[in-house]
PDB file of C-alpha atoms in Angstrom:
ATOM      1  CA  UNK W   1      15.562  47.488  13.958  1.00 79.00           C
ATOM      2  CA  UNK W   2      14.545  44.399  15.932  1.00 76.00           C
ATOM      3  CA  UNK W   3      17.261  42.100  17.249  1.00 78.00           C
ATOM      4  CA  UNK W   4      16.342  38.418  16.994  1.00 74.00           C
ATOM      5  CA  UNK W   5      17.643  35.652  19.249  1.00 82.00           C
ATOM      6  CA  UNK W   6      17.166  37.530  22.515  1.00 86.00           C
ATOM      7  CA  UNK W   7      16.138  35.694  25.657  1.00 92.00           C
ATOM      8  CA  UNK W   8      12.836  35.498  27.463  1.00 93.00           C
ATOM      9  CA  UNK W   9      11.980  38.155  30.041  1.00 93.00           C
ATOM     10  CA  UNK W  10      10.405  37.367  33.399  1.00 95.00           C
ATOM     11  CA  UNK W  11       6.959  38.333  32.085  1.00 95.00           C
ATOM     12  CA  UNK W  12       7.270  35.687  29.368  1.00 94.00           C
ATOM     13  CA  UNK W  13       7.880  32.901  31.907  1.00 95.00           C
ATOM     14  CA  UNK W  14       4.652  32.413  33.890  1.00 96.00           C
ATOM     15  CA  UNK W  15       3.957  29.302  35.939  1.00 97.00           C
ATOM     16  CA  UNK W  16       3.086  26.384  33.719  1.00 97.00           C
ATOM     17  CA  UNK W  17       4.709  27.719  30.534  1.00 97.00           C
ATOM     18  CA  UNK W  18       6.266  24.897  28.514  1.00 97.00           C
ATOM     19  CA  UNK W  19       8.759  24.963  25.660  1.00 96.00           C
ATOM     20  CA  UNK W  20      11.488  22.855  24.116  1.00 96.00           C
ATOM     21  CA  UNK W  21      14.830  23.472  22.449  1.00 96.00           C
ATOM     22  CA  UNK W  22      16.173  22.276  19.150  1.00 95.00           C
ATOM     23  CA  UNK W  23      18.191  19.061  19.190  1.00 97.00           C
ATOM     24  CA  UNK W  24      21.939  18.539  19.178  1.00 98.00           C
ATOM     25  CA  UNK W  25      23.901  15.380  18.480  1.00 98.00           C
ATOM     26  CA  UNK W  26      26.666  14.444  20.939  1.00 98.00           C
ATOM     27  CA  UNK W  27      29.863  13.643  19.035  1.00 98.00           C
ATOM     28  CA  UNK W  28      33.083  11.813  19.833  1.00 96.00           C
ATOM     29  CA  UNK W  29      34.828  15.196  19.612  1.00 97.00           C
ATOM     30  CA  UNK W  30      32.441  16.634  22.212  1.00 98.00           C
ATOM     31  CA  UNK W  31      33.369  13.846  24.622  1.00 97.00           C
ATOM     32  CA  UNK W  32      37.134  14.122  24.042  1.00 96.00           C
ATOM     33  CA  UNK W  33      37.145  17.929  24.289  1.00 97.00           C
ATOM     34  CA  UNK W  34      35.019  17.901  27.446  1.00 98.00           C
ATOM     35  CA  UNK W  35      37.254  15.317  29.141  1.00 97.00           C
ATOM     36  CA  UNK W  36      40.392  17.260  28.196  1.00 96.00           C
ATOM     37  CA  UNK W  37      38.885  20.539  29.390  1.00 96.00           C
ATOM     38  CA  UNK W  38      37.601  19.225  32.725  1.00 96.00           C
ATOM     39  CA  UNK W  39      40.144  16.536  33.592  1.00 95.00           C
ATOM     40  CA  UNK W  40      37.398  13.910  33.993  1.00 94.00           C
ATOM     41  CA  UNK W  41      39.743  11.053  33.214  1.00 93.00           C
ATOM     42  CA  UNK W  42      37.479   8.277  34.491  1.00 92.00           C
ATOM     43  CA  UNK W  43      38.235   5.028  32.646  1.00 93.00           C
ATOM     44  CA  UNK W  44      34.633   4.904  31.416  1.00 92.00           C
ATOM     45  CA  UNK W  45      35.399   8.014  29.379  1.00 92.00           C
ATOM     46  CA  UNK W  46      39.011   7.478  28.263  1.00 92.00           C
ATOM     47  CA  UNK W  47      39.633   3.738  27.937  1.00 92.00           C
ATOM     48  CA  UNK W  48      37.692   2.141  25.080  1.00 89.00           C
ATOM     49  CA  UNK W  49      39.263  -1.280  25.762  1.00 92.00           C
ATOM     50  CA  UNK W  50      37.941  -1.111  29.330  1.00 93.00           C
ATOM     51  CA  UNK W  51      34.484  -0.144  28.050  1.00 89.00           C
ATOM     52  CA  UNK W  52      34.440  -3.019  25.585  1.00 89.00           C
ATOM     53  CA  UNK W  53      35.788  -5.756  27.851  1.00 92.00           C
ATOM     54  CA  UNK W  54      35.085  -4.824  31.473  1.00 93.00           C
ATOM     55  CA  UNK W  55      32.148  -2.425  31.698  1.00 91.00           C
ATOM     56  CA  UNK W  56      28.429  -3.112  31.937  1.00 91.00           C
ATOM     57  CA  UNK W  57      27.944  -0.014  29.774  1.00 90.00           C
ATOM     58  CA  UNK W  58      28.191  -0.685  26.054  1.00 88.00           C
ATOM     59  CA  UNK W  59      29.007   2.198  23.734  1.00 91.00           C
ATOM     60  CA  UNK W  60      30.960   5.456  23.827  1.00 94.00           C
ATOM     61  CA  UNK W  61      29.501   6.971  26.966  1.00 95.00           C
ATOM     62  CA  UNK W  62      29.663  10.687  27.746  1.00 97.00           C
ATOM     63  CA  UNK W  63      30.046  12.167  31.231  1.00 97.00           C
ATOM     64  CA  UNK W  64      26.678  13.144  32.709  1.00 96.00           C
ATOM     65  CA  UNK W  65      28.091  16.631  33.193  1.00 97.00           C
ATOM     66  CA  UNK W  66      28.608  16.898  29.424  1.00 98.00           C
ATOM     67  CA  UNK W  67      24.957  16.071  28.737  1.00 98.00           C
ATOM     68  CA  UNK W  68      23.899  18.665  31.304  1.00 97.00           C
ATOM     69  CA  UNK W  69      26.198  21.398  29.960  1.00 97.00           C
ATOM     70  CA  UNK W  70      25.120  20.833  26.358  1.00 98.00           C
ATOM     71  CA  UNK W  71      21.509  21.104  27.561  1.00 98.00           C
ATOM     72  CA  UNK W  72      22.377  24.413  29.232  1.00 97.00           C
ATOM     73  CA  UNK W  73      24.011  25.597  26.017  1.00 96.00           C
ATOM     74  CA  UNK W  74      20.836  24.833  24.077  1.00 96.00           C
ATOM     75  CA  UNK W  75      18.867  26.881  26.604  1.00 95.00           C
ATOM     76  CA  UNK W  76      21.316  29.795  26.791  1.00 93.00           C
ATOM     77  CA  UNK W  77      21.289  30.339  23.049  1.00 88.00           C
ATOM     78  CA  UNK W  78      17.502  30.254  22.856  1.00 87.00           C
ATOM     79  CA  UNK W  79      16.122  31.694  26.091  1.00 93.00           C
ATOM     80  CA  UNK W  80      18.700  33.727  28.052  1.00 93.00           C
ATOM     81  CA  UNK W  81      20.584  36.111  25.754  1.00 92.00           C
ATOM     82  CA  UNK W  82      20.476  39.606  27.370  1.00 92.00           C
ATOM     83  CA  UNK W  83      17.852  38.497  29.933  1.00 94.00           C
ATOM     84  CA  UNK W  84      19.520  35.896  32.152  1.00 94.00           C
ATOM     85  CA  UNK W  85      21.201  37.447  35.182  1.00 95.00           C
ATOM     86  CA  UNK W  86      22.244  34.571  37.455  1.00 96.00           C
ATOM     87  CA  UNK W  87      22.123  30.823  37.862  1.00 96.00           C
ATOM     88  CA  UNK W  88      21.362  30.391  41.581  1.00 97.00           C
ATOM     89  CA  UNK W  89      20.965  26.661  42.274  1.00 97.00           C
ATOM     90  CA  UNK W  90      19.526  23.374  41.077  1.00 97.00           C
ATOM     91  CA  UNK W  91      18.809  19.735  41.764  1.00 98.00           C
ATOM     92  CA  UNK W  92      20.164  17.297  39.173  1.00 98.00           C
ATOM     93  CA  UNK W  93      19.199  13.699  38.443  1.00 98.00           C
ATOM     94  CA  UNK W  94      21.098  11.704  35.813  1.00 98.00           C
ATOM     95  CA  UNK W  95      18.675   8.945  34.835  1.00 98.00           C
ATOM     96  CA  UNK W  96      20.431   7.234  31.927  1.00 97.00           C
ATOM     97  CA  UNK W  97      23.702   7.480  30.023  1.00 96.00           C
ATOM     98  CA  UNK W  98      24.241   9.724  27.022  1.00 98.00           C
ATOM     99  CA  UNK W  99      26.331   8.229  24.222  1.00 97.00           C
ATOM    100  CA  UNK W 100      28.239   9.556  21.233  1.00 97.00           C
ATOM    101  CA  UNK W 101      25.677   9.696  18.435  1.00 98.00           C
ATOM    102  CA  UNK W 102      22.738  10.501  20.715  1.00 98.00           C
ATOM    103  CA  UNK W 103      20.711  13.571  19.806  1.00 98.00           C
ATOM    104  CA  UNK W 104      19.315  15.403  22.817  1.00 98.00           C
ATOM    105  CA  UNK W 105      16.915  18.269  23.296  1.00 97.00           C
ATOM    106  CA  UNK W 106      15.494  19.938  26.423  1.00 97.00           C
ATOM    107  CA  UNK W 107      11.845  20.184  27.405  1.00 97.00           C
ATOM    108  CA  UNK W 108      11.135  22.831  30.047  1.00 97.00           C
ATOM    109  CA  UNK W 109       8.231  23.713  32.286  1.00 98.00           C
ATOM    110  CA  UNK W 110       8.163  26.775  34.543  1.00 98.00           C
ATOM    111  CA  UNK W 111       7.418  25.491  38.060  1.00 98.00           C
ATOM    112  CA  UNK W 112       8.172  28.682  40.040  1.00 97.00           C
ATOM    113  CA  UNK W 113       7.989  32.319  38.999  1.00 97.00           C
ATOM    114  CA  UNK W 114       8.076  35.323  41.304  1.00 96.00           C
ATOM    115  CA  UNK W 115       9.343  38.897  41.359  1.00 96.00           C
ATOM    116  CA  UNK W 116      12.274  39.835  43.557  1.00 95.00           C
ATOM    117  CA  UNK W 117      11.967  42.671  46.066  1.00 93.00           C
ATOM    118  CA  UNK W 118      13.615  45.047  43.552  1.00 89.00           C
ATOM    119  CA  UNK W 119      10.767  44.507  41.085  1.00 88.00           C
ATOM    120  CA  UNK W 120      13.086  44.753  38.068  1.00 92.00           C
ATOM    121  CA  UNK W 121      13.909  41.060  37.991  1.00 95.00           C
ATOM    122  CA  UNK W 122      12.291  37.773  38.797  1.00 97.00           C
ATOM    123  CA  UNK W 123      13.203  34.315  40.019  1.00 97.00           C
ATOM    124  CA  UNK W 124      12.239  31.491  37.698  1.00 98.00           C
ATOM    125  CA  UNK W 125      12.624  27.773  38.361  1.00 98.00           C
ATOM    126  CA  UNK W 126      12.089  25.312  35.543  1.00 98.00           C
ATOM    127  CA  UNK W 127      11.894  21.545  35.379  1.00 98.00           C
ATOM    128  CA  UNK W 128      14.235  20.642  32.529  1.00 98.00           C
ATOM    129  CA  UNK W 129      14.093  17.208  30.977  1.00 98.00           C
ATOM    130  CA  UNK W 130      16.956  16.264  28.674  1.00 98.00           C
ATOM    131  CA  UNK W 131      15.515  13.776  26.219  1.00 98.00           C
ATOM    132  CA  UNK W 132      17.336  11.587  23.703  1.00 98.00           C
ATOM    133  CA  UNK W 133      16.284  10.588  20.198  1.00 98.00           C
ATOM    134  CA  UNK W 134      14.349   7.609  21.600  1.00 98.00           C
ATOM    135  CA  UNK W 135      12.171   9.808  23.814  1.00 98.00           C
ATOM    136  CA  UNK W 136      14.007   8.693  26.969  1.00 98.00           C
ATOM    137  CA  UNK W 137      14.610  11.241  29.729  1.00 98.00           C
ATOM    138  CA  UNK W 138      18.355  10.962  30.388  1.00 98.00           C
ATOM    139  CA  UNK W 139      18.777  13.939  32.739  1.00 98.00           C
ATOM    140  CA  UNK W 140      16.297  15.982  34.749  1.00 98.00           C
ATOM    141  CA  UNK W 141      17.190  19.147  36.639  1.00 98.00           C
ATOM    142  CA  UNK W 142      15.446  22.115  38.228  1.00 98.00           C
ATOM    143  CA  UNK W 143      17.507  25.307  37.953  1.00 98.00           C
ATOM    144  CA  UNK W 144      16.566  28.528  39.715  1.00 98.00           C
ATOM    145  CA  UNK W 145      17.581  31.579  37.696  1.00 97.00           C
ATOM    146  CA  UNK W 146      17.356  35.329  38.111  1.00 97.00           C
ATOM    147  CA  UNK W 147      15.851  36.893  34.984  1.00 97.00           C
ATOM    148  CA  UNK W 148      15.416  40.507  33.873  1.00 96.00           C
ATOM    149  CA  UNK W 149      12.001  42.073  33.620  1.00 95.00           C
ATOM    150  CA  UNK W 150      11.081  44.055  30.523  1.00 90.00           C
ATOM    151  CA  UNK W 151      12.299  47.643  30.515  1.00 79.00           C
ATOM    152  CA  UNK W 152       9.548  49.993  31.560  1.00 58.00           C
ATOM    153  CA  UNK W 153       9.723  53.302  29.711  1.00 45.00           C
TER     154      UNK W 153
END
């Protein structure tokens, strides 16, 4: 019986392939739980009076790291189950704030794809754009991952 929800193998990630994830709304609970879990107690994230009266940012802002990790979660559940082997490195650019109530999704393009010397796995780099409900790119990053090849019987 076929198992659904499995990730993409190396062979399914050629240069130029593009895809996007489903969306997810960032909630107040997401922000509070993330701050409590990570210890990111920056006043921008924990002091609503400060935000309202002293900050140039208006609204319940989320840490950039939260937007990035939710984007990774959207990708893990849709592209990496049973096939992702390692997250090796990345460049990250936070372009705009993410707020409670924003709905984000990730648009990906494969910009590097090559077999490793073992031949049973490949290295895949994608350009990931995290986009909010207004079509604005809020985060862009380029992870390099090690991905399994299909089993050869």
